[in-house]
Amino acid sequence: MAPKNRIIIDTDPGVDDVLALLLALSASPEELEVAMISVTYGNVPLQSVLRNVVALFHVLEKEMKWRESKGINKGSYGALHSYKPIVAIGAEHPLEDEELVADHFHGADGLHGVHDKHPDLSPADTWRTLFDDTAAGKQGSVEPPSFSKFFTASKGPAHKEMLRILREEPENSVTIVAVGPLTNVAMAASEDPETFLRVKELVVMGGAVECVGNVTPVAEFNCMADAVAAARVYALTSPNPASTMPPVLHGKSFLPPYPSKLSSRLKLTLFPLDITTPHELHKKLFNEKVQPLLEQGSPLAQWTETFMNGTFNKIDSMLGEGHDAGLSLHDPLCIWYMLTRDDAAWKAVPELEDIRVETCGQWTRGMHVIDKRGRAKPAEQDSTVRTSPEDPLDAVTLDQIPGDDQGWLSVRNGNRINRMLSSPGHEIFAGMLLDRIFV
């Protein structure tokens, strides 16, 4: 049976990123196929997050052997056994800014020192040669000889691999789930917009819309890490992408503008902090699940216990005594959506929203801006603005409103974002996540 969803995961592991990857790989082959894991800088620098991805597959290989020896749950991790995703290296830094990292929360290696505490669960350093394009003499995906049966290393850059997959697979058959800074996605979209728009859906964990930010009062980490990339990607949801593209600073843009006309608009589903933060995994629930597995010798339990309790201890230190430490499952929530997106309990804002990203504010960089003035768009009530049957995206009469220089009241301008509001249940997600990841 063909997989229900074929996805590319663009990620910067990171604690909750690893949980998201484990959730995806633990799916049944009918539910999900992970075609590629596209790695970007983010929570920690690029080489550290890449090491964490390679280590994850190394631990899973040990875990599957352990489960086989115990005769445990042979049907688990169907997606891991049925498909072999490409792992590709992406951007080392944002398009135009200095690198922002979150090692104060995730630890210097992104996983609270797990490689030093469990060297037996870390891959040999020879993994680094797998991604060396000079060793192969040419770019492209190659089999990692005698290294891992669960992934294929790419010697080509992540954004080009992303485009190759979108070009080779049927249109509207691949979804990109972006749970880190959007630099890789922006680079793919810029290099070949029409191929990029073959994507079925872009699912983004990012932003804070009606709630406070987590790195500044108004900005969420992924968006703040590369606000320009986010603004460029969001612009592809607009009938007129030029209307929300970020301004060119310092006299030069790293990436060129989009063509004046594109064949379609991007479907972007946004999971901001507003919906992700309430989905929490608490220390007590996690340890109740893994403690029996630790006693039995599960490699996966040993590995995850180290960085999860490191995270819980960090949260305790931030909140003070008396709090039940909870890790917000930001990134795993996007994978849960991919597994269950036909569930009617997923609710989005009733209409697509014009959400724009601030890219040059001194205090507001990365902020998600929406128009809360409640003013009607005249063109929505006036038939003088029509579309062409030959090109529905091309307005015959532009709805220019005096004094509306930024196009907030124009049906032609602005972004069209599908913002998620609720899931099938924040109170059940953590338990379901643990049940899928562990036996």
PDB file of N, CA and C in Angstrom, residues 235-245 259-260 265 393 398 410-416:
ATOM      1  N   ALA A 235       5.667  34.922   1.516  1.00  0.00           N
ATOM      2  CA  ALA A 235       5.247  35.725   0.365  1.00  0.00           C
ATOM      3  C   ALA A 235       4.698  34.870  -0.769  1.00  0.00           C
ATOM      4  N   LEU A 236       5.110  33.616  -0.836  1.00  0.00           N
ATOM      5  CA  LEU A 236       4.625  32.743  -1.902  1.00  0.00           C
ATOM      6  C   LEU A 236       3.166  32.347  -1.719  1.00  0.00           C
ATOM      7  N   THR A 237       2.580  32.671  -0.568  1.00  0.00           N
ATOM      8  CA  THR A 237       1.151  32.431  -0.369  1.00  0.00           C
ATOM      9  C   THR A 237       0.307  33.574  -0.901  1.00  0.00           C
ATOM     10  N   SER A 238       0.939  34.663  -1.298  1.00  0.00           N
ATOM     11  CA  SER A 238       0.226  35.868  -1.718  1.00  0.00           C
ATOM     12  C   SER A 238      -0.109  35.831  -3.202  1.00  0.00           C
ATOM     13  N   PRO A 239      -1.262  36.422  -3.604  1.00  0.00           N
ATOM     14  CA  PRO A 239      -1.526  36.599  -5.035  1.00  0.00           C
ATOM     15  C   PRO A 239      -0.482  37.482  -5.700  1.00  0.00           C
ATOM     16  N   ASN A 240       0.158  38.323  -4.902  1.00  0.00           N
ATOM     17  CA  ASN A 240       1.194  39.233  -5.392  1.00  0.00           C
ATOM     18  C   ASN A 240       2.387  39.149  -4.447  1.00  0.00           C
ATOM     19  N   PRO A 241       3.286  38.168  -4.631  1.00  0.00           N
ATOM     20  CA  PRO A 241       4.378  37.965  -3.684  1.00  0.00           C
ATOM     21  C   PRO A 241       5.213  39.207  -3.418  1.00  0.00           C
ATOM     22  N   ALA A 242       5.344  40.079  -4.411  1.00  0.00           N
ATOM     23  CA  ALA A 242       6.147  41.293  -4.213  1.00  0.00           C
ATOM     24  C   ALA A 242       5.582  42.174  -3.107  1.00  0.00           C
ATOM     25  N   SER A 243       4.293  42.030  -2.808  1.00  0.00           N
ATOM     26  CA  SER A 243       3.659  42.914  -1.830  1.00  0.00           C
ATOM     27  C   SER A 243       4.112  42.643  -0.399  1.00  0.00           C
ATOM     28  N   THR A 244       4.658  41.455  -0.130  1.00  0.00           N
ATOM     29  CA  THR A 244       5.090  41.157   1.243  1.00  0.00           C
ATOM     30  C   THR A 244       6.542  40.693   1.322  1.00  0.00           C
ATOM     31  N   MET A 245       7.289  40.828   0.237  1.00  0.00           N
ATOM     32  CA  MET A 245       8.701  40.465   0.280  1.00  0.00           C
ATOM     33  C   MET A 245       9.458  41.419   1.194  1.00  0.00           C
ATOM     34  N   PRO A 259       9.703  35.673  -9.797  1.00  0.00           N
ATOM     35  CA  PRO A 259       9.129  36.172 -11.057  1.00  0.00           C
ATOM     36  C   PRO A 259       7.820  36.914 -10.795  1.00  0.00           C
ATOM     37  N   SER A 260       7.487  37.832 -11.688  1.00  0.00           N
ATOM     38  CA  SER A 260       6.277  38.637 -11.491  1.00  0.00           C
ATOM     39  C   SER A 260       5.014  37.792 -11.533  1.00  0.00           C
ATOM     40  N   ARG A 265      -0.212  29.452  -5.969  1.00  0.00           N
ATOM     41  CA  ARG A 265       0.197  29.973  -4.670  1.00  0.00           C
ATOM     42  C   ARG A 265       0.557  28.817  -3.745  1.00  0.00           C
ATOM     43  N   LEU A 393      -5.120  34.588 -10.748  1.00  0.00           N
ATOM     44  CA  LEU A 393      -4.266  35.331  -9.832  1.00  0.00           C
ATOM     45  C   LEU A 393      -3.993  36.753 -10.324  1.00  0.00           C
ATOM     46  N   LEU A 398      -6.974  46.656 -10.138  1.00  0.00           N
ATOM     47  CA  LEU A 398      -6.322  46.592  -8.841  1.00  0.00           C
ATOM     48  C   LEU A 398      -7.077  47.438  -7.843  1.00  0.00           C
ATOM     49  N   SER A 410      -6.132  45.486   0.575  1.00  0.00           N
ATOM     50  CA  SER A 410      -6.233  45.039  -0.817  1.00  0.00           C
ATOM     51  C   SER A 410      -6.405  43.535  -0.882  1.00  0.00           C
ATOM     52  N   VAL A 411      -7.334  43.065  -1.694  1.00  0.00           N
ATOM     53  CA  VAL A 411      -7.490  41.620  -1.881  1.00  0.00           C
ATOM     54  C   VAL A 411      -6.403  41.073  -2.792  1.00  0.00           C
ATOM     55  N   ARG A 412      -5.704  41.948  -3.472  1.00  0.00           N
ATOM     56  CA  ARG A 412      -4.630  41.531  -4.359  1.00  0.00           C
ATOM     57  C   ARG A 412      -3.330  41.300  -3.589  1.00  0.00           C
ATOM     58  N   ASN A 413      -3.116  42.074  -2.522  1.00  0.00           N
ATOM     59  CA  ASN A 413      -1.862  42.019  -1.782  1.00  0.00           C
ATOM     60  C   ASN A 413      -2.015  41.220  -0.493  1.00  0.00           C
ATOM     61  N   GLY A 414      -0.900  40.996   0.163  1.00  0.00           N
ATOM     62  CA  GLY A 414      -0.925  40.312   1.447  1.00  0.00           C
ATOM     63  C   GLY A 414      -0.802  38.804   1.330  1.00  0.00           C
ATOM     64  N   ASN A 415      -0.386  38.171   2.431  1.00  0.00           N
ATOM     65  CA  ASN A 415      -0.205  36.722   2.469  1.00  0.00           C
ATOM     66  C   ASN A 415      -1.520  36.004   2.763  1.00  0.00           C
ATOM     67  N   ARG A 416      -1.525  34.699   2.538  1.00  0.00           N
ATOM     68  CA  ARG A 416      -2.703  33.873   2.785  1.00  0.00           C
ATOM     69  C   ARG A 416      -2.260  32.632   3.555  1.00  0.00           C
TER      70      ARG A 416
END
